[in-house]
Short mmCIF file of C-alpha atoms and ligand atoms in Angstrom, two decimals:
data_model
loop_
_atom_site.label_atom_id
_atom_site.label_comp_id
_atom_site.label_asym_id
_atom_site.label_seq_id
_atom_site.Cartn_x
_atom_site.Cartn_y
_atom_site.Cartn_z
CA UNK A 226 32.65 -42.69 5.60
CA UNK A 227 32.43 -39.06 6.96
CA UNK A 228 36.34 -39.03 5.16
CA UNK A 229 34.83 -36.30 2.22
CA UNK A 230 38.08 -35.69 0.77
CA UNK A 231 38.55 -32.03 -0.96
CA UNK A 232 41.69 -31.99 -2.33
CA UNK A 233 41.08 -33.50 -5.34
CA UNK A 234 44.52 -32.45 -7.18
CA UNK A 235 46.35 -35.55 -5.36
CA UNK A 236 45.73 -38.87 -3.92
CA UNK A 237 45.63 -38.28 -0.46
CA UNK A 238 48.19 -41.21 0.51
CA UNK A 239 47.30 -44.36 2.18
CA UNK A 240 44.12 -43.21 3.66
CA UNK A 241 42.64 -42.41 -0.17
CA UNK A 242 43.50 -46.08 -0.99
CA UNK A 243 41.78 -47.65 1.59
CA UNK A 244 39.04 -48.76 -0.94
CA UNK A 245 35.70 -47.44 1.43
CA UNK A 246 34.86 -43.82 2.46
CA UNK A 247 33.62 -41.18 0.70
CA UNK A 248 35.50 -39.04 -1.59
CA UNK A 249 34.82 -36.09 -3.03
CA UNK A 250 36.30 -35.59 -6.64
CA UNK A 251 38.03 -33.27 -9.28
CA UNK A 252 35.96 -30.22 -9.45
CA UNK A 253 37.31 -29.18 -12.46
CA UNK A 254 36.68 -29.79 -16.32
CA UNK A 255 40.07 -30.00 -19.01
CA UNK A 256 39.30 -28.03 -22.12
CA UNK A 257 42.39 -27.55 -24.57
CA UNK A 258 44.41 -29.05 -22.02
CA UNK A 259 43.92 -26.95 -19.74
CA UNK A 260 42.10 -28.03 -16.22
CA UNK A 261 39.52 -25.37 -15.33
CA UNK A 262 36.18 -24.15 -13.82
CA UNK A 263 33.58 -22.28 -15.76
CA UNK A 264 34.21 -18.38 -15.75
CA UNK A 265 31.56 -17.45 -13.03
CA UNK A 266 32.42 -19.65 -11.08
CA UNK A 267 28.73 -21.22 -11.00
CA UNK A 268 29.72 -25.34 -9.12
CA UNK A 269 27.26 -28.00 -9.30
CA UNK A 270 26.22 -30.39 -5.78
CA UNK A 271 26.59 -34.04 -5.86
CA UNK A 272 24.82 -36.53 -3.29
CA UNK A 273 26.00 -39.70 -2.49
CA UNK A 274 22.75 -41.70 -3.04
CA UNK A 275 23.11 -43.73 -0.20
CA UNK A 276 22.84 -40.92 2.74
CA UNK A 277 21.48 -38.06 0.44
CA UNK A 278 24.31 -35.74 1.74
CA UNK A 279 25.75 -33.30 -0.87
CA UNK A 280 29.18 -34.36 -0.40
CA UNK A 281 30.71 -32.03 -3.26
CA UNK A 282 30.94 -30.32 -6.19
CA UNK A 283 30.95 -29.78 -9.68
CA UNK A 284 32.38 -26.48 -12.26
CA UNK A 285 29.12 -26.01 -13.64
CA UNK A 286 30.15 -25.39 -17.24
CA UNK A 287 27.92 -23.63 -20.01
CA UNK A 288 27.08 -23.88 -23.70
CA UNK A 289 30.31 -21.25 -24.05
CA UNK A 290 32.92 -24.27 -23.00
CA UNK A 291 31.53 -26.60 -25.20
CA UNK A 292 32.47 -24.69 -27.76
CA UNK A 293 35.60 -23.99 -26.68
CA UNK A 294 36.08 -27.92 -25.94
CA UNK A 295 34.61 -28.44 -29.44
CA UNK A 296 37.26 -25.62 -31.04
CA UNK A 297 39.61 -27.14 -29.37
CA UNK A 298 39.12 -30.59 -30.51
CA UNK A 299 38.55 -29.18 -33.75
CA UNK A 300 41.73 -27.96 -33.62
CA UNK A 301 43.71 -30.82 -32.71
CA UNK A 302 41.87 -33.24 -35.10
CA UNK A 303 42.78 -30.75 -37.55
CA UNK A 304 46.19 -30.12 -36.94
CA UNK A 305 47.91 -32.25 -34.89
CA UNK A 306 49.45 -35.45 -35.03
CA UNK A 307 47.05 -38.05 -33.34
CA UNK A 308 44.73 -38.68 -36.30
CA UNK A 309 47.84 -39.90 -37.72
CA UNK A 310 50.48 -41.26 -35.36
CA UNK A 311 49.89 -44.41 -34.34
CA UNK A 312 52.58 -45.20 -32.37
CA UNK A 313 52.26 -41.97 -30.07
CA UNK A 314 48.89 -42.91 -29.82
CA UNK A 315 49.77 -46.04 -28.40
CA UNK A 316 51.99 -44.64 -26.19
CA UNK A 317 49.28 -42.76 -24.67
CA UNK A 318 46.47 -44.26 -24.00
CA UNK A 319 49.51 -47.27 -22.22
CA UNK A 320 50.49 -44.56 -19.91
CA UNK A 321 46.38 -43.59 -19.13
CA UNK A 322 45.72 -47.01 -18.63
CA UNK A 323 48.80 -47.17 -16.11
CA UNK A 324 47.84 -43.77 -14.32
CA UNK A 325 44.23 -45.31 -13.72
CA UNK A 326 45.88 -48.52 -12.38
CA UNK A 327 47.67 -46.40 -10.28
CA UNK A 328 44.40 -44.19 -9.55
CA UNK A 329 42.34 -47.60 -9.10
CA UNK A 330 41.20 -47.30 -5.18
CA UNK A 331 40.91 -43.19 -5.81
CA UNK A 332 38.25 -43.74 -8.65
CA UNK A 333 36.32 -47.12 -6.63
CA UNK A 334 34.90 -44.40 -3.87
CA UNK A 335 34.17 -41.68 -6.73
CA UNK A 336 32.07 -44.15 -8.00
CA UNK A 337 30.69 -45.70 -5.25
CA UNK A 338 30.31 -41.83 -3.83
CA UNK A 339 28.28 -40.76 -6.82
CA UNK A 340 26.80 -43.93 -7.52
CA UNK A 341 25.55 -45.26 -3.93
CA UNK A 342 26.98 -48.67 -6.17
CA UNK A 343 28.04 -51.59 -3.80
CA UNK A 344 31.47 -51.65 -3.61
CA UNK A 345 31.36 -55.13 -3.16
CA UNK A 346 29.90 -55.37 -7.07
CA UNK A 347 32.61 -52.48 -8.42
CA UNK A 348 34.86 -54.43 -10.81
CA UNK A 349 32.57 -53.83 -13.94
CA UNK A 350 32.20 -49.98 -12.82
CA UNK A 351 36.27 -50.11 -11.98
CA UNK A 352 38.41 -52.52 -13.04
CA UNK A 353 36.98 -53.93 -16.51
CA UNK A 354 37.16 -50.38 -17.90
CA UNK A 355 40.62 -49.78 -16.88
CA UNK A 356 41.45 -53.52 -18.53
CA UNK A 357 39.84 -51.94 -21.60
CA UNK A 358 42.29 -48.75 -22.23
CA UNK A 359 44.42 -51.51 -22.29
CA UNK A 360 42.69 -53.98 -24.90
CA UNK A 361 41.79 -50.89 -27.17
CA UNK A 362 45.49 -49.66 -26.75
CA UNK A 363 46.94 -52.85 -28.49
CA UNK A 364 43.77 -53.21 -31.16
CA UNK A 365 44.19 -50.06 -32.72
CA UNK A 366 48.14 -50.62 -32.82
CA UNK A 367 47.45 -53.95 -35.03
CA UNK A 368 44.79 -52.60 -36.39
CA UNK A 369 45.08 -52.98 -40.56
CA UNK A 370 44.24 -49.06 -41.57
CA UNK A 371 44.73 -49.92 -45.22
CA UNK A 372 43.71 -53.44 -46.59
CA UNK A 373 44.39 -54.57 -50.63
CA UNK A 374 41.26 -55.82 -51.59
CA UNK A 375 43.03 -57.12 -55.17
CA UNK A 376 42.01 -56.47 -58.81
CA UNK A 377 38.43 -56.13 -59.67
CA UNK A 378 37.66 -55.41 -63.31
CA UNK A 379 36.11 -51.71 -63.62
CA UNK A 380 34.73 -49.61 -66.68
CA UNK A 381 38.44 -48.28 -67.62
CA UNK A 382 40.03 -51.62 -67.71
CA UNK A 383 40.57 -52.82 -64.55
CA UNK A 384 41.27 -51.54 -61.00
CA UNK A 385 43.08 -52.45 -57.81
CA UNK A 386 41.11 -51.62 -54.95
CA UNK A 387 42.21 -50.81 -51.16
CA UNK A 388 40.56 -49.21 -48.54
CA UNK A 389 41.63 -46.88 -45.77
CA UNK A 390 40.44 -46.77 -42.75
CA UNK A 391 40.29 -42.97 -41.56
CA UNK A 392 39.37 -41.79 -38.20
CA UNK A 393 35.99 -40.04 -38.43
CA UNK A 394 37.20 -37.04 -36.92
CA UNK A 395 35.70 -34.74 -33.67
CA UNK A 396 34.07 -36.98 -31.87
CA UNK A 397 31.09 -35.96 -28.94
CA UNK A 398 30.68 -39.21 -26.46
CA UNK A 399 27.87 -37.57 -23.78
CA UNK A 400 27.20 -40.83 -20.81
CA UNK A 401 24.35 -41.30 -18.24
CA UNK A 402 25.00 -41.99 -14.64
CA UNK A 403 24.73 -45.69 -14.20
CA UNK A 404 28.27 -47.33 -14.92
CA UNK A 405 30.14 -43.75 -15.33
CA UNK A 406 33.75 -44.50 -15.52
CA UNK A 407 32.77 -47.64 -17.48
CA UNK A 408 31.05 -46.04 -20.22
CA UNK A 409 33.08 -42.63 -20.34
CA UNK A 410 36.05 -44.65 -21.10
CA UNK A 411 33.95 -47.46 -23.13
CA UNK A 412 33.05 -44.55 -25.48
CA UNK A 413 36.21 -42.49 -25.57
CA UNK A 414 39.05 -44.64 -25.56
CA UNK A 415 38.26 -47.00 -28.60
CA UNK A 416 37.46 -43.46 -30.27
CA UNK A 417 40.74 -41.82 -28.84
CA UNK A 418 42.88 -45.13 -30.17
CA UNK A 419 40.87 -45.18 -33.79
CA UNK A 420 42.94 -41.44 -34.24
CA UNK A 421 39.71 -38.82 -33.02
CA UNK A 422 39.60 -36.54 -30.90
CA UNK A 423 37.37 -36.32 -28.44
CA UNK A 424 34.22 -34.27 -26.26
CA UNK A 425 33.43 -35.64 -23.05
CA UNK A 426 29.76 -34.68 -21.36
CA UNK A 427 29.23 -37.06 -18.55
CA UNK A 428 26.18 -36.96 -16.82
CA UNK A 429 25.26 -34.24 -14.02
CA UNK A 430 24.50 -37.08 -11.33
CA UNK A 431 28.30 -38.35 -11.45
CA UNK A 432 30.35 -35.52 -13.00
CA UNK A 433 33.58 -36.86 -11.01
CA UNK A 434 34.36 -40.23 -12.96
CA UNK A 435 34.51 -37.97 -15.66
CA UNK A 436 36.34 -35.16 -14.77
CA UNK A 437 38.79 -37.59 -12.70
CA UNK A 438 39.66 -38.78 -16.63
CA UNK A 439 40.27 -35.19 -17.69
CA UNK A 440 42.80 -34.51 -14.77
CA UNK A 441 44.48 -38.15 -15.15
CA UNK A 442 44.38 -37.11 -18.79
CA UNK A 443 45.97 -34.34 -18.51
CA UNK A 444 48.56 -34.39 -15.81
CA UNK A 445 49.94 -37.82 -16.24
CA UNK A 446 49.81 -38.97 -20.21
CA UNK A 447 50.97 -36.66 -22.89
CA UNK A 448 47.77 -36.36 -24.74
CA UNK A 449 48.23 -33.44 -26.65
CA UNK A 450 46.22 -30.39 -25.48
CA UNK A 451 42.76 -30.64 -27.32
CA UNK A 452 43.09 -34.36 -28.41
CA UNK A 453 40.45 -35.49 -24.79
CA UNK A 454 37.86 -33.17 -23.68
CA UNK A 455 35.96 -33.36 -20.38
CA UNK A 456 32.56 -30.26 -20.20
CA UNK A 457 30.51 -31.10 -17.16
CA UNK A 458 27.43 -29.49 -16.59
CA UNK A 459 24.56 -29.43 -14.88
CA UNK A 460 22.11 -28.29 -17.95
CA UNK A 461 21.25 -30.98 -20.55
CA UNK A 462 21.73 -28.08 -23.17
CA UNK A 463 25.35 -28.37 -23.27
CA UNK A 464 24.55 -32.00 -24.28
CA UNK A 465 22.60 -30.36 -26.72
CA UNK A 466 24.85 -28.51 -27.99
CA UNK A 467 27.47 -31.16 -28.57
CA UNK A 468 24.57 -33.17 -30.60
CA UNK A 469 24.37 -30.18 -32.55
CA UNK A 470 27.56 -28.33 -33.18
CA UNK A 471 28.79 -28.48 -36.97
CA UNK A 472 32.52 -28.90 -35.62
CA UNK A 473 31.83 -32.21 -34.50
CA UNK A 474 31.45 -35.24 -36.83
CA UNK A 475 30.48 -37.75 -34.71
CA UNK A 476 27.91 -38.05 -31.42
CA UNK A 477 27.36 -41.65 -29.57
CA UNK A 478 25.42 -41.50 -26.74
CA UNK A 479 24.29 -44.21 -24.00
CA UNK A 480 21.57 -43.08 -22.18
CA UNK A 481 17.49 -43.36 -22.44
CA UNK A 482 15.49 -44.02 -25.47
CA UNK A 483 13.73 -40.50 -25.30
CA UNK A 484 17.04 -38.69 -24.96
CA UNK A 485 18.77 -40.81 -28.15
CA UNK A 486 15.54 -39.80 -30.37
CA UNK A 487 16.60 -35.75 -29.34
CA UNK A 488 20.42 -36.36 -30.08
CA UNK A 489 19.47 -37.92 -33.43
CA UNK A 490 16.92 -35.04 -33.77
CA UNK A 491 20.30 -32.26 -33.21
CA UNK A 492 22.34 -34.51 -35.28
CA UNK A 493 20.43 -34.90 -38.19
CA UNK A 494 21.23 -31.60 -39.72
CA UNK A 495 24.58 -31.89 -40.45
CA UNK A 496 23.96 -35.57 -41.34
CA UNK A 497 26.59 -36.75 -37.76
CA UNK A 498 27.30 -40.38 -37.65
CA UNK A 499 25.68 -41.78 -34.83
CA UNK A 500 26.70 -44.35 -32.34
CA UNK A 501 23.54 -44.97 -29.70
CA UNK A 502 22.84 -47.59 -26.85
CA UNK A 503 19.66 -46.91 -25.51
CA UNK A 504 17.21 -48.42 -23.26
CA UNK A 505 15.92 -52.02 -23.03
CA UNK A 506 12.99 -54.29 -22.05
CA UNK A 507 14.58 -57.78 -21.89
CA UNK A 508 12.81 -60.93 -21.65
CA UNK A 509 14.16 -64.09 -20.01
CA UNK A 510 12.11 -67.42 -21.05
CA UNK A 511 12.34 -70.11 -18.97
CA UNK A 512 11.65 -73.13 -20.60
CA UNK A 513 9.80 -75.89 -19.36
CA UNK A 514 12.93 -78.38 -18.56
CA UNK A 515 15.07 -75.59 -17.45
CA UNK A 516 17.15 -75.94 -13.99
CA UNK A 517 14.25 -72.82 -12.05
CA UNK A 518 16.87 -73.35 -8.78
CA UNK A 519 19.92 -72.59 -10.75
CA UNK A 520 18.82 -69.88 -13.40
CA UNK A 521 16.03 -68.02 -11.44
CA UNK A 522 18.16 -66.89 -8.52
CA UNK A 523 20.68 -65.77 -10.53
CA UNK A 524 18.21 -63.61 -12.50
CA UNK A 525 16.82 -61.94 -9.22
CA UNK A 526 20.47 -61.58 -8.11
CA UNK A 527 21.43 -59.27 -11.59
CA UNK A 528 17.87 -57.68 -10.80
CA UNK A 529 19.07 -56.01 -7.72
CA UNK A 530 22.89 -55.83 -7.67
CA UNK A 531 22.76 -52.79 -10.12
CA UNK A 532 19.39 -51.50 -8.46
CA UNK A 533 18.29 -52.54 -11.60
CA UNK A 534 19.90 -49.57 -13.16
CA UNK A 535 21.13 -51.20 -15.93
CA UNK A 536 20.32 -51.56 -19.65
CA UNK A 537 20.59 -55.01 -20.27
CA UNK A 538 18.82 -56.79 -17.32
CA UNK A 539 16.16 -59.16 -18.30
CA UNK A 540 13.04 -57.67 -16.41
CA UNK A 541 10.53 -59.72 -17.92
CA UNK A 542 10.36 -62.92 -16.90
CA UNK A 543 8.74 -65.33 -18.95
CA UNK A 544 7.46 -68.43 -17.01
CA UNK A 545 5.75 -71.66 -18.44
CA UNK A 546 2.19 -71.96 -16.73
CA UNK A 547 2.79 -75.81 -16.13
CA UNK A 548 6.08 -74.89 -13.54
CA UNK A 549 4.90 -71.17 -12.93
CA UNK A 550 4.42 -71.47 -8.78
CA UNK A 551 7.21 -73.36 -8.32
CA UNK A 552 9.05 -70.39 -10.28
CA UNK A 553 7.10 -67.76 -8.49
CA UNK A 554 8.28 -69.01 -5.40
CA UNK A 555 11.94 -69.27 -6.29
CA UNK A 556 11.89 -65.66 -7.27
CA UNK A 557 10.65 -64.37 -4.45
CA UNK A 558 12.54 -66.16 -2.22
CA UNK A 559 15.62 -64.65 -3.95
CA UNK A 560 14.70 -61.33 -4.16
CA UNK A 561 13.74 -61.63 -0.19
CA UNK A 562 16.82 -62.43 0.23
CA UNK A 563 18.74 -59.86 -1.68
CA UNK A 564 21.01 -57.55 1.27
CA UNK A 565 19.85 -54.35 0.83
CA UNK A 566 22.06 -51.57 2.44
CA UNK A 567 24.86 -48.76 2.77
CA UNK A 568 26.78 -49.30 -0.54
CA UNK A 569 30.36 -48.90 1.74
CA UNK A 570 29.19 -52.58 3.60
CA UNK A 571 31.15 -55.64 1.40
CA UNK A 572 28.56 -57.57 2.33
CA UNK A 573 25.86 -55.61 0.77
CA UNK A 574 24.82 -56.62 -3.27
CA UNK A 575 21.72 -53.74 -4.16
CA UNK A 576 22.58 -50.73 -2.59
CA UNK A 577 20.07 -47.52 -3.59
CA UNK A 578 18.47 -45.83 -6.68
CA UNK A 579 20.87 -42.88 -7.54
CA UNK A 580 18.12 -39.68 -6.76
CA UNK A 581 14.85 -39.26 -5.56
CA UNK A 582 13.44 -38.70 -8.64
CA UNK A 583 14.23 -42.32 -10.17
CA UNK A 584 13.11 -43.95 -7.00
CA UNK A 585 10.09 -41.82 -7.42
CA UNK A 586 9.67 -42.91 -11.26
CA UNK A 587 10.40 -46.58 -9.99
CA UNK A 588 7.50 -46.49 -7.30
CA UNK A 589 4.98 -45.28 -9.77
CA UNK A 590 5.53 -47.97 -12.30
CA UNK A 591 5.26 -50.53 -9.97
CA UNK A 592 1.79 -48.79 -8.93
CA UNK A 593 0.71 -48.87 -12.58
CA UNK A 594 1.73 -52.30 -12.62
CA UNK A 595 -0.57 -53.32 -10.11
CA UNK A 596 -3.58 -50.73 -10.93
CA UNK A 597 -3.17 -52.84 -14.25
CA UNK A 598 -3.91 -56.67 -12.59
CA UNK A 599 -0.27 -57.29 -11.56
CA UNK A 600 -0.10 -59.31 -8.31
CA UNK A 601 2.47 -57.65 -5.86
CA UNK A 602 4.69 -60.66 -4.79
CA UNK A 603 6.66 -59.05 -2.62
CA UNK A 604 8.56 -55.53 -2.53
CA UNK A 605 7.09 -52.84 -3.64
CA UNK A 606 8.53 -49.98 -1.88
CA UNK A 607 10.97 -48.08 0.74
CA UNK A 608 12.71 -50.82 2.65
CA UNK A 609 11.76 -50.12 6.80
CA UNK A 610 14.93 -49.83 7.78
CA UNK A 611 16.68 -47.63 5.76
CA UNK A 612 15.07 -44.65 5.90
CA UNK A 613 17.75 -42.38 4.83
CA UNK A 614 18.93 -43.00 1.16
CA UNK A 615 17.09 -43.37 -1.93
CA UNK A 616 16.93 -47.42 -1.56
CA UNK A 617 13.71 -49.17 -2.99
CA UNK A 618 12.32 -52.52 -2.29
CA UNK A 619 13.50 -55.95 -4.09
CA UNK A 620 10.09 -56.40 -5.73
CA UNK A 621 8.51 -59.20 -7.79
CA UNK A 622 5.42 -58.59 -10.32
CA UNK A 623 2.82 -61.10 -10.91
CA UNK A 624 0.31 -62.19 -13.85
CA UNK A 625 2.12 -59.21 -15.84
CA UNK A 626 0.01 -57.88 -18.68
CA UNK A 627 2.37 -58.17 -21.67
CA UNK A 628 0.76 -55.07 -23.15
CA UNK A 629 0.84 -53.25 -19.86
CA UNK A 630 3.08 -50.26 -19.32
CA UNK A 631 5.28 -52.41 -16.50
CA UNK A 632 5.79 -54.63 -19.42
CA UNK A 633 6.77 -52.00 -21.98
CA UNK A 634 8.40 -49.08 -20.17
CA UNK A 635 12.22 -50.00 -18.94
CA UNK A 636 11.71 -49.73 -15.27
CA UNK A 637 15.63 -48.88 -14.26
CA UNK A 638 15.33 -50.50 -10.76
CA UNK A 639 15.16 -54.20 -8.80
CA UNK A 640 11.70 -54.85 -10.23
CA UNK A 641 11.30 -58.21 -12.42
CA UNK A 642 7.62 -58.75 -13.69
CA UNK A 643 6.63 -62.49 -14.32
CA UNK A 644 4.57 -63.23 -17.52
CA UNK A 645 2.99 -66.90 -18.02
CA UNK A 646 3.21 -68.46 -21.02
CA UNK A 647 2.25 -71.94 -22.54
CA UNK A 648 3.76 -72.86 -25.75
CA UNK A 649 7.61 -72.18 -26.96
CA UNK A 650 5.73 -69.87 -29.44
CA UNK A 651 4.29 -68.05 -27.70
CA UNK A 652 7.33 -66.61 -25.09
CA UNK A 653 8.79 -65.62 -28.52
CA UNK A 654 5.98 -63.93 -29.17
CA UNK A 655 6.15 -62.41 -25.69
CA UNK A 656 9.65 -61.31 -26.03
CA UNK A 657 9.78 -60.07 -29.16
CA UNK A 658 6.94 -58.05 -27.96
CA UNK A 659 8.69 -54.79 -27.66
CA UNK A 660 10.08 -51.07 -28.89
CA UNK A 661 13.03 -52.60 -27.35
CA UNK A 662 16.00 -54.99 -28.96
CA UNK A 663 18.60 -54.76 -26.64
CA UNK A 664 19.24 -58.03 -24.89
CA UNK A 665 17.77 -61.56 -24.40
CA UNK A 666 18.44 -64.92 -21.80
CA UNK A 667 17.20 -68.28 -22.94
CA UNK A 668 17.01 -71.12 -20.18
CA UNK A 669 16.82 -74.48 -20.94
CA UNK A 670 18.37 -77.89 -19.67
CA UNK A 671 18.72 -78.33 -23.23
CA UNK A 672 20.75 -76.30 -25.14
CA UNK A 673 20.39 -76.77 -28.34
CA UNK A 674 16.63 -76.18 -27.52
CA UNK A 675 17.40 -72.88 -25.52
CA UNK A 676 19.85 -71.82 -29.08
CA UNK A 677 16.92 -72.21 -31.23
CA UNK A 678 14.80 -69.77 -29.13
CA UNK A 679 17.87 -67.40 -28.99
CA UNK A 680 18.37 -67.26 -33.16
CA UNK A 681 14.54 -65.82 -32.78
CA UNK A 682 15.19 -63.67 -30.04
CA UNK A 683 14.69 -59.80 -31.92
CA UNK A 684 17.99 -58.20 -30.32
CA UNK A 685 21.52 -57.56 -30.15
CA UNK A 686 22.31 -59.98 -27.48
CA UNK A 687 21.48 -63.25 -25.52
CA UNK A 688 22.85 -65.11 -22.97
CA UNK A 689 22.45 -68.93 -22.69
CA UNK A 690 22.22 -70.27 -19.95
CA UNK A 691 23.97 -68.01 -17.83
CA UNK A 692 26.39 -67.45 -20.77
CA UNK A 693 27.30 -64.29 -21.23
CA UNK A 694 27.30 -62.94 -24.41
CA UNK A 695 28.78 -59.54 -23.31
CA UNK A 696 32.99 -58.83 -23.47
CA UNK A 697 35.27 -56.49 -25.06
CA UNK A 698 35.76 -58.70 -27.75
CA UNK A 699 32.02 -59.17 -28.99
CA UNK A 700 30.07 -56.87 -30.32
CA UNK A 701 27.17 -55.57 -27.96
CA UNK A 702 24.42 -52.93 -29.00
CA UNK A 703 21.05 -53.02 -29.62
CA UNK A 704 18.23 -53.76 -32.18
CA UNK A 705 14.94 -51.88 -32.58
CA UNK A 706 14.94 -48.64 -30.16
CA UNK A 707 17.43 -50.01 -28.47
CA UNK A 708 20.13 -48.48 -30.49
CA UNK A 709 22.02 -47.98 -33.47
CA UNK A 710 25.90 -49.90 -34.07
CA UNK A 711 27.99 -52.15 -32.18
CA UNK A 712 30.24 -51.47 -28.91
CA UNK A 713 33.52 -53.52 -28.15
CA UNK A 714 34.47 -56.39 -30.62
CA UNK A 715 36.25 -55.34 -34.47
CA UNK A 716 32.54 -54.36 -35.47
CA UNK A 717 32.92 -51.37 -32.17
CA UNK A 718 36.57 -50.28 -33.24
CA UNK A 719 35.67 -49.52 -36.55
CA UNK A 720 32.47 -47.51 -35.62
CA UNK A 721 34.82 -44.96 -34.94
CA UNK A 722 36.20 -45.05 -38.13
CA UNK A 723 35.36 -43.91 -41.90
CA UNK A 724 36.25 -46.11 -45.01
CA UNK A 725 37.63 -44.76 -48.09
CA UNK A 726 37.78 -46.92 -51.03
CA UNK A 727 40.71 -46.36 -53.16
CA UNK A 728 40.61 -47.85 -56.91
CA UNK A 729 43.97 -47.20 -58.62
CA UNK A 730 46.46 -48.96 -60.84
CA UNK A 731 47.99 -51.96 -59.94
P1 ADP B 218 18.43 -39.45 -17.68
O1 ADP B 218 17.36 -39.11 -17.80
O2 ADP B 218 18.05 -41.05 -17.00
O3 ADP B 218 19.57 -38.63 -16.76
P2 ADP B 218 19.21 -39.55 -20.00
O4 ADP B 218 19.65 -40.61 -21.29
O5 ADP B 218 18.55 -38.31 -19.83
O6 ADP B 218 18.91 -40.16 -18.82
O7 ADP B 218 20.86 -38.66 -19.66
C1 ADP B 218 22.08 -39.10 -20.20
C2 ADP B 218 22.71 -38.73 -20.70
O8 ADP B 218 22.97 -37.04 -21.96
C3 ADP B 218 23.35 -37.37 -19.96
O9 ADP B 218 24.90 -37.25 -19.81
C4 ADP B 218 22.33 -36.02 -19.92
O10 ADP B 218 23.24 -34.54 -19.84
C5 ADP B 218 22.24 -36.07 -21.21
N1 ADP B 218 21.38 -35.37 -22.07
C6 ADP B 218 20.20 -35.51 -21.59
N2 ADP B 218 19.26 -34.60 -22.32
C7 ADP B 218 20.24 -34.61 -23.92
C8 ADP B 218 19.69 -33.74 -25.00
N3 ADP B 218 19.20 -33.43 -25.03
N4 ADP B 218 21.21 -33.45 -25.48
C9 ADP B 218 21.83 -34.01 -25.58
N5 ADP B 218 22.18 -34.98 -23.80
C10 ADP B 218 21.57 -34.73 -23.10
#
């Protein structure tokens, strides 16, 4: 756990592959094929949320660095072979997949070190994104970039119309800190495989999940200079520069709705294509015939495993009034049984919040909920046995007013808010009473009844009776202020393509 490794050039042998222990990541950015520090040499600190210690640094890139990276991506797109040679792209992404797989344990340690997520739940942070690289390499190889739609009636007789799918161009990818390696890969690799060049701007709190990716691309793949760039920085202006630059054709962003709005505004003057995966306030509609002892412990676990720092988490639990007390008891027991603690402990399910600022935001929202009349059933503070590290108690609030801040704002903490309802129609109305529309869940002993409710939720995704909507082959994204566009599935690949219709004789 104290094995802080500052040798960022290579893995450090068996110790580095042990799968546990804080590890400092790559400090340098990747710009135009070169791994380098910013000109001034300025660095910013990376903190392990589990012990509040500075565990290393990353280079503090500037707007000038970002401009260079965009220039390199522009040149690589306009003049290189990347945009036109799909077999070469496949070869490079398969190399990337193999390299990431070789460094899997190092990457796991980096993710736990900078995010503080429990090592026991790193599958979705590490293995899943590595698998995605192979998925997109194959998907993009097989994709039909020219599609004949047959002969159509036209002004001058008839026209055969062929659709051509082209890469969009230079893609700016701006990512958050909650699942950084996953999102760096999920935003970059379908874009790359579709023939775009990419400038990745990782979040300030988790730069290494980006810089490590940059190092692996530079040292272990044939991806040409400029095709993939990583610019890390402690300043929001560097991401803002990426979203405004006229040389950038598309911005893909995952993060808060507030930042999404700022990026959309910055992208508007040059009418960039945008893909946005923003906040959520998903509801879990528990119908009156549901097996509470099955669905509610699962709901509590989902709320805690990422310390609630997941946009798709169902944070509003809608319980039928007829089974309200029974449901609250089950939820309370499950929240209180969650093992919270050192993320390196394989028995732990909930680690710390990412930072003190985030923890204070969570505790502030809980306090506002109590002020607005909610009943604190359990939690609401800092665990007494964990005074160091940004830990928060699993928290359950009942009798929540559906219009109050805690029912409307994303908390991003291990907090469940419970709202009672009387009829199915009322449950649907409460679930849809949100500016967000990312995800949702329905539980019932009658799958058809649950499916009917799922169809009425105004969200991009719904899970019925624990059957997850989420996976690489199925489109994922939000309605309303939860986002624009879809990731994953065929739709997710096409987001990174422009469509040209060619009318021609034949
Ligand atoms: P948080 O505030 O919780 O860190 P954000 O959604 O603001 O989450 O941040 C996600 C990503 O957006 C980070 O990479 C951050 O640097 C970047 N970012 C923040 N503000 C801006 C902005 N105005 N323009 C572009 N990117 C930004």
